[in-house]
Amino acid sequence: MRWPPQACETTAGFDLLRGCPSLETCAVAFVESIPPATGSVPSVSICRMEHLRHLTVLDNEIPGGTVDFFKHLDVPNLEFLEYVTGHVEKFPFTPLLTHSLQRLSLNMKYLASETLIGCLGLLPTLHELFIQHDPFSYRGTPRHPGNTSLAAMNPVAPTHDVLCPQLRSAEFANFTAGLSDDMALEFIRARTESQPAGIARFQKFRADFNRPKSVDTALQQLVADGLDLTLHYDDDGVKYSPAQENDIRMPNGELSFDGWRRAW
């Protein structure tokens, strides 16, 4: 649905949702709104959706749009949140991050690792994570690549300091400089070998790199032990996978977003 359904009525979108109390899946695309011609903006009461399990939000970065939407939405049983936008400095959907959320999909070109860490720190029961485009770090030089969020999920610190201790599946698409092969290997091994108490063992790891392969993955034993592993690299413009899996390509050769989400 386009939000708001009627540009002159700020409560119209929530009225529509309240009329669908049994809704389980919802996709919302924010569009440019037109303020009421006269009068003040009506107050909006909390919209509680008991049965909503899957929410997709396309944020066109309308000022204040998604902030008000998430602030007035109560979804106590939400399991899967998908958020698509250009860039964020602070996630507007934090009011929805509850222990019921098990799957999170983030699709944005400009995402700081520090922002991602703050988000993942609110999701101790998250099982599946998908990220489109690698995060960067604000630290050091501007746009200096670095995936400090990945390091924060490595169980090398005390268990209570590890982000997403229940994470079982991680998928990264269109990653370039923010995730080196060495860092990926360290992350995979840390979440699959000699797991400390309270840390879930990885069942699936998939990554799509917009760069050539730099080191030998040498993870055959983990695959033999049951890890669902796929690593795609771009070598001289030709993408390949050690697992030789079939995938879905767009005309420009990139792995399609729907192709990566197919298994979710």
Short mmCIF file of C-alpha atoms in Angstrom, two decimals:
data_model
loop_
_atom_site.label_atom_id
_atom_site.label_comp_id
_atom_site.label_asym_id
_atom_site.label_seq_id
_atom_site.Cartn_x
_atom_site.Cartn_y
_atom_site.Cartn_z
CA MET A 1 0.00 0.00 0.00
CA ARG A 2 1.04 3.57 -0.62
CA TRP A 3 1.33 5.67 2.53
CA PRO A 4 -0.75 7.64 3.23
CA PRO A 5 -3.63 6.34 1.08
CA GLN A 6 -5.13 9.84 1.11
CA ALA A 7 -2.55 12.59 1.24
CA CYS A 8 -4.92 15.05 2.93
CA GLU A 9 -5.77 12.69 5.80
CA THR A 10 -2.89 11.69 8.07
CA THR A 11 -4.95 9.06 9.92
CA ALA A 12 -6.20 7.33 6.74
CA GLY A 13 -3.40 4.76 6.65
CA PHE A 14 -3.94 3.63 10.22
CA ASP A 15 -7.71 3.56 9.70
CA LEU A 16 -7.11 1.21 6.79
CA LEU A 17 -4.89 -1.06 8.91
CA ARG A 18 -7.43 -1.10 11.75
CA GLY A 19 -9.96 -2.32 9.24
CA CYS A 20 -7.78 -5.41 8.66
CA PRO A 21 -7.33 -6.82 12.18
CA SER A 22 -6.35 -10.29 10.90
CA LEU A 23 -3.63 -9.00 8.54
CA GLU A 24 -0.47 -11.12 8.68
CA THR A 25 1.67 -9.63 5.88
CA CYS A 26 1.89 -5.95 4.92
CA ALA A 27 4.06 -3.94 2.49
CA VAL A 28 4.09 -0.14 2.77
CA ALA A 29 5.70 2.34 0.35
CA PHE A 30 6.01 5.90 1.59
CA VAL A 31 5.17 8.58 -0.98
CA GLU A 32 5.24 12.37 -0.90
CA SER A 33 2.29 13.59 1.14
CA ILE A 34 0.29 16.78 0.90
CA PRO A 35 -0.60 18.48 4.22
CA PRO A 36 -4.22 19.39 4.93
CA ALA A 37 -5.27 22.67 3.31
CA THR A 38 -6.77 24.04 6.52
CA GLY A 39 -6.94 23.10 10.16
CA SER A 40 -4.51 21.26 12.38
CA VAL A 41 -3.14 17.77 11.87
CA PRO A 42 -5.39 15.26 13.67
CA SER A 43 -3.89 13.23 16.49
CA VAL A 44 -3.12 9.59 15.78
CA SER A 45 -3.79 6.84 18.30
CA ILE A 46 -1.74 3.66 18.55
CA CYS A 47 -2.61 1.08 15.90
CA ARG A 48 -2.24 -2.43 17.34
CA MET A 49 -1.94 -5.30 14.86
CA GLU A 50 -1.97 -8.53 16.85
CA HIS A 51 -1.58 -10.89 13.88
CA LEU A 52 0.98 -9.02 11.78
CA ARG A 53 4.02 -11.25 11.26
CA HIS A 54 5.72 -9.83 8.13
CA LEU A 55 6.21 -6.10 7.47
CA THR A 56 8.01 -4.58 4.47
CA VAL A 57 8.63 -0.82 4.38
CA LEU A 58 9.98 1.12 1.39
CA ASP A 59 11.14 4.43 2.82
CA ASN A 60 11.52 7.22 0.25
CA GLU A 61 12.90 9.39 3.05
CA ILE A 62 9.83 11.57 3.41
CA PRO A 63 10.63 13.91 6.37
CA GLY A 64 8.98 12.53 9.49
CA GLY A 65 6.99 9.94 7.54
CA THR A 66 8.32 6.62 8.74
CA VAL A 67 9.16 7.98 12.20
CA ASP A 68 5.48 8.72 12.86
CA PHE A 69 4.42 5.45 11.26
CA PHE A 70 6.63 3.24 13.42
CA LYS A 71 5.94 5.29 16.54
CA HIS A 72 2.18 4.69 16.29
CA LEU A 73 2.32 1.05 15.19
CA ASP A 74 2.13 -1.73 17.78
CA VAL A 75 2.98 -5.19 16.39
CA PRO A 76 3.72 -7.45 19.37
CA ASN A 77 4.06 -10.61 17.28
CA LEU A 78 6.12 -9.29 14.36
CA GLU A 79 8.62 -11.90 13.17
CA PHE A 80 10.06 -10.50 9.93
CA LEU A 81 10.89 -6.85 9.23
CA GLU A 82 12.20 -5.74 5.83
CA TYR A 83 13.36 -2.13 5.47
CA VAL A 84 14.42 -0.56 2.16
CA THR A 85 15.79 2.98 1.82
CA GLY A 86 18.72 5.01 0.47
CA HIS A 87 20.62 5.78 3.67
CA VAL A 88 19.95 6.19 7.38
CA GLU A 89 21.67 7.90 10.28
CA LYS A 90 19.26 6.39 12.80
CA PHE A 91 16.78 3.60 12.22
CA PRO A 92 13.18 4.85 12.61
CA PHE A 93 11.82 1.36 13.27
CA THR A 94 13.44 0.80 16.70
CA PRO A 95 10.02 0.93 18.46
CA LEU A 96 9.19 -2.34 16.66
CA LEU A 97 12.30 -4.23 17.77
CA THR A 98 11.01 -6.77 20.23
CA HIS A 99 12.05 -10.26 21.25
CA SER A 100 9.49 -11.69 18.83
CA LEU A 101 11.48 -10.42 15.80
CA GLN A 102 13.43 -13.31 14.30
CA ARG A 103 14.29 -12.11 10.78
CA LEU A 104 15.63 -8.72 9.69
CA SER A 105 16.34 -7.60 6.12
CA LEU A 106 18.09 -4.27 5.46
CA ASN A 107 18.51 -2.90 1.93
CA MET A 108 20.30 0.46 1.76
CA LYS A 109 23.42 1.77 0.04
CA TYR A 110 24.70 3.89 2.92
CA LEU A 111 24.66 2.26 6.33
CA ALA A 112 27.19 2.94 9.08
CA SER A 113 28.45 -0.03 11.09
CA GLU A 114 27.86 1.99 14.26
CA THR A 115 24.18 2.42 13.33
CA LEU A 116 23.85 -1.27 12.54
CA ILE A 117 25.46 -2.27 15.84
CA GLY A 118 22.96 -0.13 17.74
CA CYS A 119 20.12 -1.88 15.94
CA LEU A 120 21.42 -5.43 16.36
CA GLY A 121 22.07 -4.80 20.04
CA LEU A 122 18.29 -4.61 20.49
CA LEU A 123 17.72 -8.05 18.93
CA PRO A 124 19.16 -10.78 21.18
CA THR A 125 16.75 -13.36 19.75
CA LEU A 126 17.34 -12.62 16.04
CA HIS A 127 17.73 -15.82 13.99
CA GLU A 128 18.22 -14.56 10.41
CA LEU A 129 19.91 -11.44 9.04
CA PHE A 130 20.07 -10.15 5.47
CA ILE A 131 22.04 -7.02 4.51
CA GLN A 132 22.20 -5.54 1.00
CA HIS A 133 25.37 -3.39 0.55
CA ASP A 134 28.22 -3.46 3.05
CA PRO A 135 28.24 -1.06 6.00
CA PHE A 136 31.05 1.46 6.43
CA SER A 137 32.63 2.94 9.51
CA TYR A 138 32.49 6.59 10.52
CA ARG A 139 35.77 6.14 12.36
CA GLY A 140 38.97 7.28 10.67
CA THR A 141 38.78 8.87 7.24
CA PRO A 142 35.35 9.69 5.78
CA ARG A 143 33.66 6.63 4.28
CA HIS A 144 36.52 4.47 5.48
CA PRO A 145 35.34 0.90 4.83
CA GLY A 146 35.16 -1.40 7.78
CA ASN A 147 32.69 -3.89 9.15
CA THR A 148 32.92 -3.42 12.90
CA SER A 149 29.38 -4.82 13.16
CA LEU A 150 30.62 -8.22 11.98
CA ALA A 151 33.40 -8.24 14.56
CA ALA A 152 30.83 -7.43 17.25
CA MET A 153 29.00 -10.66 16.39
CA ASN A 154 32.09 -12.81 16.89
CA PRO A 155 31.87 -14.76 20.17
CA VAL A 156 35.35 -13.81 21.36
CA ALA A 157 34.14 -11.55 24.15
CA PRO A 158 31.98 -12.60 27.12
CA THR A 159 28.70 -14.09 25.88
CA HIS A 160 26.61 -11.16 27.11
CA ASP A 161 28.62 -8.79 24.88
CA VAL A 162 28.08 -10.74 21.63
CA LEU A 163 25.55 -9.27 19.21
CA CYS A 164 22.76 -11.59 18.06
CA PRO A 165 23.82 -14.67 20.04
CA GLN A 166 20.94 -16.68 18.55
CA LEU A 167 21.79 -15.85 14.92
CA ARG A 168 21.70 -18.96 12.72
CA SER A 169 21.68 -17.48 9.21
CA ALA A 170 23.48 -14.49 7.69
CA GLU A 171 23.26 -13.34 4.07
CA PHE A 172 25.17 -10.39 2.61
CA ALA A 173 24.70 -9.09 -0.95
CA ASN A 174 26.69 -6.55 -3.00
CA PHE A 175 29.53 -6.37 -0.48
CA THR A 176 32.83 -4.83 -1.62
CA ALA A 177 35.50 -3.37 0.64
CA GLY A 178 33.68 -3.64 3.96
CA LEU A 179 34.11 -7.41 4.26
CA SER A 180 37.45 -9.00 3.42
CA ASP A 181 37.82 -12.73 2.90
CA ASP A 182 39.88 -12.98 6.08
CA MET A 183 37.15 -11.22 8.07
CA ALA A 184 34.44 -13.43 6.55
CA LEU A 185 36.41 -16.59 7.36
CA GLU A 186 36.99 -15.47 10.93
CA PHE A 187 33.30 -14.70 11.32
CA ILE A 188 32.17 -18.04 9.88
CA ARG A 189 34.57 -20.07 12.00
CA ALA A 190 33.74 -18.12 15.14
CA ARG A 191 30.04 -18.94 14.72
CA THR A 192 30.48 -22.59 13.76
CA GLU A 193 33.43 -23.98 15.74
CA SER A 194 33.58 -24.60 19.50
CA GLN A 195 30.49 -22.59 20.32
CA PRO A 196 30.40 -21.25 23.90
CA ALA A 197 27.23 -21.73 25.92
CA GLY A 198 24.46 -19.38 24.85
CA ILE A 199 25.75 -18.87 21.28
CA ALA A 200 23.86 -20.55 18.43
CA ARG A 201 25.78 -22.42 15.74
CA PHE A 202 25.52 -21.07 12.21
CA GLN A 203 23.42 -23.12 9.81
CA LYS A 204 23.68 -20.89 6.74
CA PHE A 205 26.09 -18.22 5.47
CA ARG A 206 25.84 -16.61 2.03
CA ALA A 207 27.79 -13.67 0.66
CA ASP A 208 27.86 -11.94 -2.72
CA PHE A 209 31.10 -9.98 -3.26
CA ASN A 210 31.60 -7.32 -5.93
CA ARG A 211 35.31 -8.15 -6.07
CA PRO A 212 37.62 -11.06 -6.91
CA LYS A 213 38.42 -13.76 -4.42
CA SER A 214 41.56 -12.96 -2.41
CA VAL A 215 42.20 -16.02 -0.20
CA ASP A 216 41.33 -19.69 -0.23
CA THR A 217 38.18 -20.25 1.78
CA ALA A 218 39.14 -23.78 2.87
CA LEU A 219 35.83 -24.41 4.59
CA GLN A 220 35.07 -27.81 3.08
CA GLN A 221 34.93 -29.49 6.49
CA LEU A 222 32.32 -27.06 7.77
CA VAL A 223 30.23 -27.72 4.66
CA ALA A 224 30.61 -31.45 5.24
CA ASP A 225 29.42 -30.90 8.81
CA GLY A 226 26.20 -29.33 7.55
CA LEU A 227 26.89 -25.62 6.99
CA ASP A 228 24.87 -24.20 4.06
CA LEU A 229 27.63 -22.07 2.53
CA THR A 230 27.61 -20.01 -0.66
CA LEU A 231 30.25 -17.43 -1.58
CA HIS A 232 29.90 -15.53 -4.86
CA TYR A 233 32.78 -13.46 -6.23
CA ASP A 234 33.12 -11.12 -9.19
CA ASP A 235 36.24 -12.20 -11.07
CA ASP A 236 36.84 -10.18 -14.24
CA GLY A 237 33.14 -9.46 -14.45
CA VAL A 238 32.10 -13.10 -14.17
CA LYS A 239 30.40 -14.20 -10.96
CA TYR A 240 30.85 -17.70 -9.69
CA SER A 241 30.15 -19.76 -6.62
CA PRO A 242 32.29 -22.53 -5.11
CA ALA A 243 29.04 -24.43 -4.53
CA GLN A 244 28.02 -24.01 -8.19
CA GLU A 245 24.47 -23.20 -7.10
CA ASN A 246 21.88 -21.87 -9.50
CA ASP A 247 20.90 -18.29 -8.81
CA ILE A 248 18.84 -15.50 -10.31
CA ARG A 249 20.69 -12.77 -12.25
CA MET A 250 19.47 -9.43 -13.42
CA PRO A 251 20.35 -8.15 -16.94
CA ASN A 252 23.33 -6.22 -15.53
CA GLY A 253 24.78 -9.39 -14.02
CA GLU A 254 24.01 -8.54 -10.38
CA LEU A 255 22.37 -11.09 -8.14
CA SER A 256 18.72 -10.13 -7.85
CA PHE A 257 17.36 -9.12 -4.47
CA ASP A 258 14.43 -11.52 -4.91
CA GLY A 259 16.89 -14.29 -5.70
CA TRP A 260 18.64 -13.82 -2.39
CA ARG A 261 15.36 -13.63 -0.50
CA ARG A 262 13.99 -16.78 -2.13
CA ALA A 263 15.11 -19.03 0.70
CA TRP A 264 13.77 -16.80 3.45
#
